[in-house]
Every structure is written in structure tokens, then in C-alpha cells.
Amino acid sequence: MEKKYKIWILVLSSVIIFLIVAFITLYARTQRIITGSAPIERPVGQGRGMVIRYLQLDENQTNQYDQIRRQYNVQIASLRDSMLIIRKKMIQELKSDTPDTIKLNYLALEIGRLEGEINMALNQHLLKLKRICRPEQCILLDSLYEGMLNTSKLHQGMKQGNRYRHGKNP
């Protein structure tokens, strides 16, 4: 008789655990459906034309965007040129018979500082763009931020075992 009760308790416990898991799963799925909005399809491509088409900028907004874009490009051009010069110096130093690690580290820090300035300029550029957008365009612009700010593909796929290996080209 005791064995029969133990079996019933085990079966009943299993059913209760199964039902709890089922309810939690169902609740999580319904919450995701209720709170999650439909994903906005992001456009393919980049650049001026894509932004204008995707945000559906009118003529006045397009003129303002062109002016904002020109200011941004002028602002970062010298920063990019400086980064290129520093990278060339790094390459020269690395190729020397006795590379100076202090100099290499300094050059690396300079590149990081310049990249920081470019990122700050990009932030200002995007904020200026947001100011000329209507509320419905701001929602679309929000969906573009990840693509605009996540331009580095260096670490893409690192968690899937796709690390750079000896003898394999990236």
C-alpha cells in the first residue's frame, strides 16, 4: 500500500510540475505578444539616399539633412586623416628592427582618442537629424541606430566558434 501511495505522489508531483512549466511558458509567450511590438523592417544599404527614403524626408527636411551631413563630413574628415597618418606610423614602428612599445601604445591611445571624437561627432549628427524629424520619423530613425552605430564586424560570429585561426583568413 505504501508503494502505491509513493507512485501516486510521484505521478501527481510530475503533473503539477509539468502544469507549472506549461503555465509559465504560456504566460511568457503572451507577455511577449502583448508587450512586444512588431519589429520594424530595417532598410538594406546605407548613405544619404537610404536615410531620405527610409525616413521619408520631405524637401525641406532633405535640405536640412544635407546641410547636417556636410557639416558632419567636414568635421570628421580631418580626424580620419589623422587616424590614417597614425596607423601608418604604427605600421612603420612595427616593421622596425626594435619596435618601441611605448611609442606603439601612445599611437594606439591617440587612435582611440580620435575614434572617440568621431563617435561624439556622430552622436551630435544623429541628434541634429532627430531634431528635424517628425514623431513618426523618429520611430523609424530609432530603428536605424543599431546599424549606424554597430559598423564593426570584427567580432561578428565570435560566439559560434568562428574565431580567427592560424592559416585561416578572416
PDB file of C-alpha atoms in Angstrom:
ATOM      1  CA  MET A   1       0.000   0.000   0.000  1.00  0.00           C
ATOM      2  CA  GLU A   2       2.830   2.381   0.798  1.00  0.00           C
ATOM      3  CA  LYS A   3       4.393   1.766  -2.592  1.00  0.00           C
ATOM      4  CA  LYS A   4       1.081   2.627  -4.289  1.00  0.00           C
ATOM      5  CA  TYR A   5       0.914   5.977  -2.443  1.00  0.00           C
ATOM      6  CA  LYS A   6       4.502   6.786  -3.360  1.00  0.00           C
ATOM      7  CA  ILE A   7       3.743   6.156  -7.030  1.00  0.00           C
ATOM      8  CA  TRP A   8       0.630   8.354  -6.864  1.00  0.00           C
ATOM      9  CA  ILE A   9       2.575  11.139  -5.142  1.00  0.00           C
ATOM     10  CA  LEU A  10       5.317  10.884  -7.778  1.00  0.00           C
ATOM     11  CA  VAL A  11       2.800  10.989 -10.651  1.00  0.00           C
ATOM     12  CA  LEU A  12       0.859  13.846  -9.079  1.00  0.00           C
ATOM     13  CA  SER A  13       4.074  15.816  -8.428  1.00  0.00           C
ATOM     14  CA  SER A  14       5.176  15.283 -12.035  1.00  0.00           C
ATOM     15  CA  VAL A  15       1.822  16.506 -13.351  1.00  0.00           C
ATOM     16  CA  ILE A  16       1.933  19.587 -11.105  1.00  0.00           C
ATOM     17  CA  ILE A  17       5.488  20.432 -12.204  1.00  0.00           C
ATOM     18  CA  PHE A  18       4.506  19.943 -15.855  1.00  0.00           C
ATOM     19  CA  LEU A  19       1.485  22.246 -15.452  1.00  0.00           C
ATOM     20  CA  ILE A  20       3.548  24.921 -13.702  1.00  0.00           C
ATOM     21  CA  VAL A  21       6.127  24.873 -16.506  1.00  0.00           C
ATOM     22  CA  ALA A  22       3.348  24.986 -19.120  1.00  0.00           C
ATOM     23  CA  PHE A  23       1.681  27.981 -17.445  1.00  0.00           C
ATOM     24  CA  ILE A  24       4.972  29.848 -17.112  1.00  0.00           C
ATOM     25  CA  THR A  25       5.751  29.229 -20.786  1.00  0.00           C
ATOM     26  CA  LEU A  26       2.270  30.298 -21.861  1.00  0.00           C
ATOM     27  CA  TYR A  27       2.472  33.419 -19.700  1.00  0.00           C
ATOM     28  CA  ALA A  28       5.882  34.359 -21.110  1.00  0.00           C
ATOM     29  CA  ARG A  29       4.660  33.949 -24.676  1.00  0.00           C
ATOM     30  CA  THR A  30       1.519  36.008 -24.144  1.00  0.00           C
ATOM     31  CA  GLN A  31       3.517  38.754 -22.423  1.00  0.00           C
ATOM     32  CA  ARG A  32       5.918  38.867 -25.364  1.00  0.00           C
ATOM     33  CA  ILE A  33       2.981  39.158 -27.765  1.00  0.00           C
ATOM     34  CA  ILE A  34       1.241  41.831 -25.676  1.00  0.00           C
ATOM     35  CA  THR A  35       4.269  43.998 -24.877  1.00  0.00           C
ATOM     36  CA  GLY A  36       6.380  43.368 -27.947  1.00  0.00           C
ATOM     37  CA  SER A  37       5.590  45.492 -30.934  1.00  0.00           C
ATOM     38  CA  ALA A  38       6.081  44.161 -34.415  1.00  0.00           C
ATOM     39  CA  PRO A  39       9.710  44.592 -35.451  1.00  0.00           C
ATOM     40  CA  ILE A  40      10.345  47.422 -37.867  1.00  0.00           C
ATOM     41  CA  GLU A  41      11.989  46.182 -41.020  1.00  0.00           C
ATOM     42  CA  ARG A  42      15.275  47.977 -41.463  1.00  0.00           C
ATOM     43  CA  PRO A  43      16.384  49.009 -44.917  1.00  0.00           C
ATOM     44  CA  VAL A  44      19.259  47.462 -46.765  1.00  0.00           C
ATOM     45  CA  GLY A  45      22.122  49.734 -47.708  1.00  0.00           C
ATOM     46  CA  GLN A  46      23.388  52.945 -46.263  1.00  0.00           C
ATOM     47  CA  GLY A  47      24.083  56.525 -47.044  1.00  0.00           C
ATOM     48  CA  ARG A  48      22.157  59.636 -47.886  1.00  0.00           C
ATOM     49  CA  GLY A  49      19.597  58.131 -50.243  1.00  0.00           C
ATOM     50  CA  MET A  50      18.710  55.286 -47.898  1.00  0.00           C
ATOM     51  CA  VAL A  51      18.134  57.663 -44.963  1.00  0.00           C
ATOM     52  CA  ILE A  52      15.991  60.019 -47.053  1.00  0.00           C
ATOM     53  CA  ARG A  53      13.878  57.175 -48.479  1.00  0.00           C
ATOM     54  CA  TYR A  54      13.547  55.236 -45.240  1.00  0.00           C
ATOM     55  CA  LEU A  55      12.591  58.254 -43.128  1.00  0.00           C
ATOM     56  CA  GLN A  56      10.502  59.689 -45.984  1.00  0.00           C
ATOM     57  CA  LEU A  57      12.026  63.133 -45.571  1.00  0.00           C
ATOM     58  CA  ASP A  58      10.262  65.969 -47.383  1.00  0.00           C
ATOM     59  CA  GLU A  59      12.178  68.504 -49.482  1.00  0.00           C
ATOM     60  CA  ASN A  60      12.781  70.928 -46.597  1.00  0.00           C
ATOM     61  CA  GLN A  61      13.964  68.107 -44.327  1.00  0.00           C
ATOM     62  CA  THR A  62      16.199  66.775 -47.105  1.00  0.00           C
ATOM     63  CA  ASN A  63      17.869  70.179 -47.477  1.00  0.00           C
ATOM     64  CA  GLN A  64      18.398  70.388 -43.709  1.00  0.00           C
ATOM     65  CA  TYR A  65      19.730  66.814 -43.656  1.00  0.00           C
ATOM     66  CA  ASP A  66      22.172  67.597 -46.478  1.00  0.00           C
ATOM     67  CA  GLN A  67      23.495  70.575 -44.517  1.00  0.00           C
ATOM     68  CA  ILE A  68      23.831  68.476 -41.327  1.00  0.00           C
ATOM     69  CA  ARG A  69      25.567  65.730 -43.292  1.00  0.00           C
ATOM     70  CA  ARG A  70      28.033  68.159 -44.910  1.00  0.00           C
ATOM     71  CA  GLN A  71      28.932  69.606 -41.502  1.00  0.00           C
ATOM     72  CA  TYR A  72      29.492  66.105 -40.117  1.00  0.00           C
ATOM     73  CA  ASN A  73      31.660  65.017 -43.048  1.00  0.00           C
ATOM     74  CA  VAL A  74      33.817  68.165 -42.800  1.00  0.00           C
ATOM     75  CA  GLN A  75      34.138  67.674 -39.045  1.00  0.00           C
ATOM     76  CA  ILE A  76      35.335  64.067 -39.257  1.00  0.00           C
ATOM     77  CA  ALA A  77      37.473  64.315 -42.410  1.00  0.00           C
ATOM     78  CA  SER A  78      40.487  65.708 -40.573  1.00  0.00           C
ATOM     79  CA  LEU A  79      40.009  63.170 -37.764  1.00  0.00           C
ATOM     80  CA  ARG A  80      40.034  60.286 -40.254  1.00  0.00           C
ATOM     81  CA  ASP A  81      43.101  61.722 -41.988  1.00  0.00           C
ATOM     82  CA  SER A  82      44.883  61.957 -38.638  1.00  0.00           C
ATOM     83  CA  MET A  83      43.966  58.353 -37.850  1.00  0.00           C
ATOM     84  CA  LEU A  84      45.362  57.217 -41.192  1.00  0.00           C
ATOM     85  CA  ILE A  85      48.650  59.015 -40.547  1.00  0.00           C
ATOM     86  CA  ILE A  86      48.912  57.478 -37.072  1.00  0.00           C
ATOM     87  CA  ARG A  87      48.180  53.997 -38.433  1.00  0.00           C
ATOM     88  CA  LYS A  88      50.968  54.420 -40.980  1.00  0.00           C
ATOM     89  CA  LYS A  89      53.321  55.422 -38.149  1.00  0.00           C
ATOM     90  CA  MET A  90      52.253  52.330 -36.220  1.00  0.00           C
ATOM     91  CA  ILE A  91      52.985  50.116 -39.207  1.00  0.00           C
ATOM     92  CA  GLN A  92      56.410  51.715 -39.650  1.00  0.00           C
ATOM     93  CA  GLU A  93      57.187  51.227 -35.971  1.00  0.00           C
ATOM     94  CA  LEU A  94      56.034  47.599 -36.043  1.00  0.00           C
ATOM     95  CA  LYS A  95      58.268  46.938 -39.059  1.00  0.00           C
ATOM     96  CA  SER A  96      61.358  48.374 -37.393  1.00  0.00           C
ATOM     97  CA  ASP A  97      64.013  46.019 -36.042  1.00  0.00           C
ATOM     98  CA  THR A  98      63.408  47.203 -32.477  1.00  0.00           C
ATOM     99  CA  PRO A  99      59.810  48.427 -32.158  1.00  0.00           C
ATOM    100  CA  ASP A 100      59.260  50.914 -29.356  1.00  0.00           C
ATOM    101  CA  THR A 101      56.303  49.608 -27.335  1.00  0.00           C
ATOM    102  CA  ILE A 102      55.886  52.918 -25.534  1.00  0.00           C
ATOM    103  CA  LYS A 103      55.522  54.698 -28.875  1.00  0.00           C
ATOM    104  CA  LEU A 104      53.158  51.997 -30.174  1.00  0.00           C
ATOM    105  CA  ASN A 105      50.992  52.270 -27.069  1.00  0.00           C
ATOM    106  CA  TYR A 106      50.921  56.059 -27.365  1.00  0.00           C
ATOM    107  CA  LEU A 107      49.877  55.817 -31.029  1.00  0.00           C
ATOM    108  CA  ALA A 108      47.153  53.319 -30.115  1.00  0.00           C
ATOM    109  CA  LEU A 109      45.844  55.695 -27.449  1.00  0.00           C
ATOM    110  CA  GLU A 110      45.812  58.529 -29.981  1.00  0.00           C
ATOM    111  CA  ILE A 111      43.763  56.435 -32.398  1.00  0.00           C
ATOM    112  CA  GLY A 112      41.340  55.647 -29.585  1.00  0.00           C
ATOM    113  CA  ARG A 113      41.036  59.331 -28.716  1.00  0.00           C
ATOM    114  CA  LEU A 114      40.317  60.213 -32.350  1.00  0.00           C
ATOM    115  CA  GLU A 115      37.745  57.416 -32.627  1.00  0.00           C
ATOM    116  CA  GLY A 116      36.101  58.825 -29.510  1.00  0.00           C
ATOM    117  CA  GLU A 117      35.905  62.252 -31.144  1.00  0.00           C
ATOM    118  CA  ILE A 118      34.376  60.693 -34.261  1.00  0.00           C
ATOM    119  CA  ASN A 119      31.786  58.899 -32.118  1.00  0.00           C
ATOM    120  CA  MET A 120      30.925  62.146 -30.326  1.00  0.00           C
ATOM    121  CA  ALA A 121      30.529  63.878 -33.698  1.00  0.00           C
ATOM    122  CA  LEU A 122      28.292  61.021 -34.869  1.00  0.00           C
ATOM    123  CA  ASN A 123      26.148  61.403 -31.752  1.00  0.00           C
ATOM    124  CA  GLN A 124      25.708  65.117 -32.475  1.00  0.00           C
ATOM    125  CA  HIS A 125      24.958  64.355 -36.127  1.00  0.00           C
ATOM    126  CA  LEU A 126      22.232  61.865 -35.172  1.00  0.00           C
ATOM    127  CA  LEU A 127      20.729  64.238 -32.594  1.00  0.00           C
ATOM    128  CA  LYS A 128      20.562  67.014 -35.208  1.00  0.00           C
ATOM    129  CA  LEU A 129      18.887  64.596 -37.616  1.00  0.00           C
ATOM    130  CA  LYS A 130      16.380  63.632 -34.926  1.00  0.00           C
ATOM    131  CA  ARG A 131      15.501  67.312 -34.356  1.00  0.00           C
ATOM    132  CA  ILE A 132      14.348  67.731 -37.965  1.00  0.00           C
ATOM    133  CA  CYS A 133      12.217  64.558 -37.909  1.00  0.00           C
ATOM    134  CA  ARG A 134       8.507  64.318 -37.169  1.00  0.00           C
ATOM    135  CA  PRO A 135       7.473  61.921 -34.350  1.00  0.00           C
ATOM    136  CA  GLU A 136       6.652  59.056 -36.738  1.00  0.00           C
ATOM    137  CA  GLN A 137      10.011  59.551 -38.464  1.00  0.00           C
ATOM    138  CA  CYS A 138      11.773  59.450 -35.080  1.00  0.00           C
ATOM    139  CA  ILE A 139      10.417  55.931 -34.552  1.00  0.00           C
ATOM    140  CA  LEU A 140      11.938  54.867 -37.869  1.00  0.00           C
ATOM    141  CA  LEU A 141      15.188  56.656 -37.030  1.00  0.00           C
ATOM    142  CA  ASP A 142      15.376  54.776 -33.722  1.00  0.00           C
ATOM    143  CA  SER A 143      15.397  51.512 -35.680  1.00  0.00           C
ATOM    144  CA  LEU A 144      18.403  52.705 -37.712  1.00  0.00           C
ATOM    145  CA  TYR A 145      20.670  53.485 -34.764  1.00  0.00           C
ATOM    146  CA  GLU A 146      21.974  49.952 -34.299  1.00  0.00           C
ATOM    147  CA  GLY A 147      23.072  49.685 -37.913  1.00  0.00           C
ATOM    148  CA  MET A 148      24.621  53.151 -37.871  1.00  0.00           C
ATOM    149  CA  LEU A 149      26.492  52.663 -34.615  1.00  0.00           C
ATOM    150  CA  ASN A 150      27.413  49.000 -34.978  1.00  0.00           C
ATOM    151  CA  THR A 151      29.599  49.203 -38.059  1.00  0.00           C
ATOM    152  CA  SER A 152      32.402  46.982 -36.762  1.00  0.00           C
ATOM    153  CA  LYS A 153      32.083  43.387 -37.966  1.00  0.00           C
ATOM    154  CA  LEU A 154      35.384  42.299 -36.399  1.00  0.00           C
ATOM    155  CA  HIS A 155      33.832  40.265 -33.598  1.00  0.00           C
ATOM    156  CA  GLN A 156      30.808  39.039 -35.534  1.00  0.00           C
ATOM    157  CA  GLY A 157      30.340  35.314 -35.048  1.00  0.00           C
ATOM    158  CA  MET A 158      32.878  35.015 -32.235  1.00  0.00           C
ATOM    159  CA  LYS A 159      30.459  33.030 -30.073  1.00  0.00           C
ATOM    160  CA  GLN A 160      29.776  30.489 -32.806  1.00  0.00           C
ATOM    161  CA  GLY A 161      33.334  29.182 -32.917  1.00  0.00           C
ATOM    162  CA  ASN A 162      34.291  31.397 -35.845  1.00  0.00           C
ATOM    163  CA  ARG A 163      37.358  32.887 -34.205  1.00  0.00           C
ATOM    164  CA  TYR A 164      40.309  33.646 -36.400  1.00  0.00           C
ATOM    165  CA  ARG A 165      42.522  30.585 -36.537  1.00  0.00           C
ATOM    166  CA  HIS A 166      46.047  30.073 -37.776  1.00  0.00           C
ATOM    167  CA  GLY A 167      46.053  29.554 -41.511  1.00  0.00           C
ATOM    168  CA  LYS A 168      42.537  30.911 -41.993  1.00  0.00           C
ATOM    169  CA  ASN A 169      41.825  34.304 -43.457  1.00  0.00           C
ATOM    170  CA  PRO A 170      39.154  36.383 -41.717  1.00  0.00           C
TER     171      PRO A 170
END
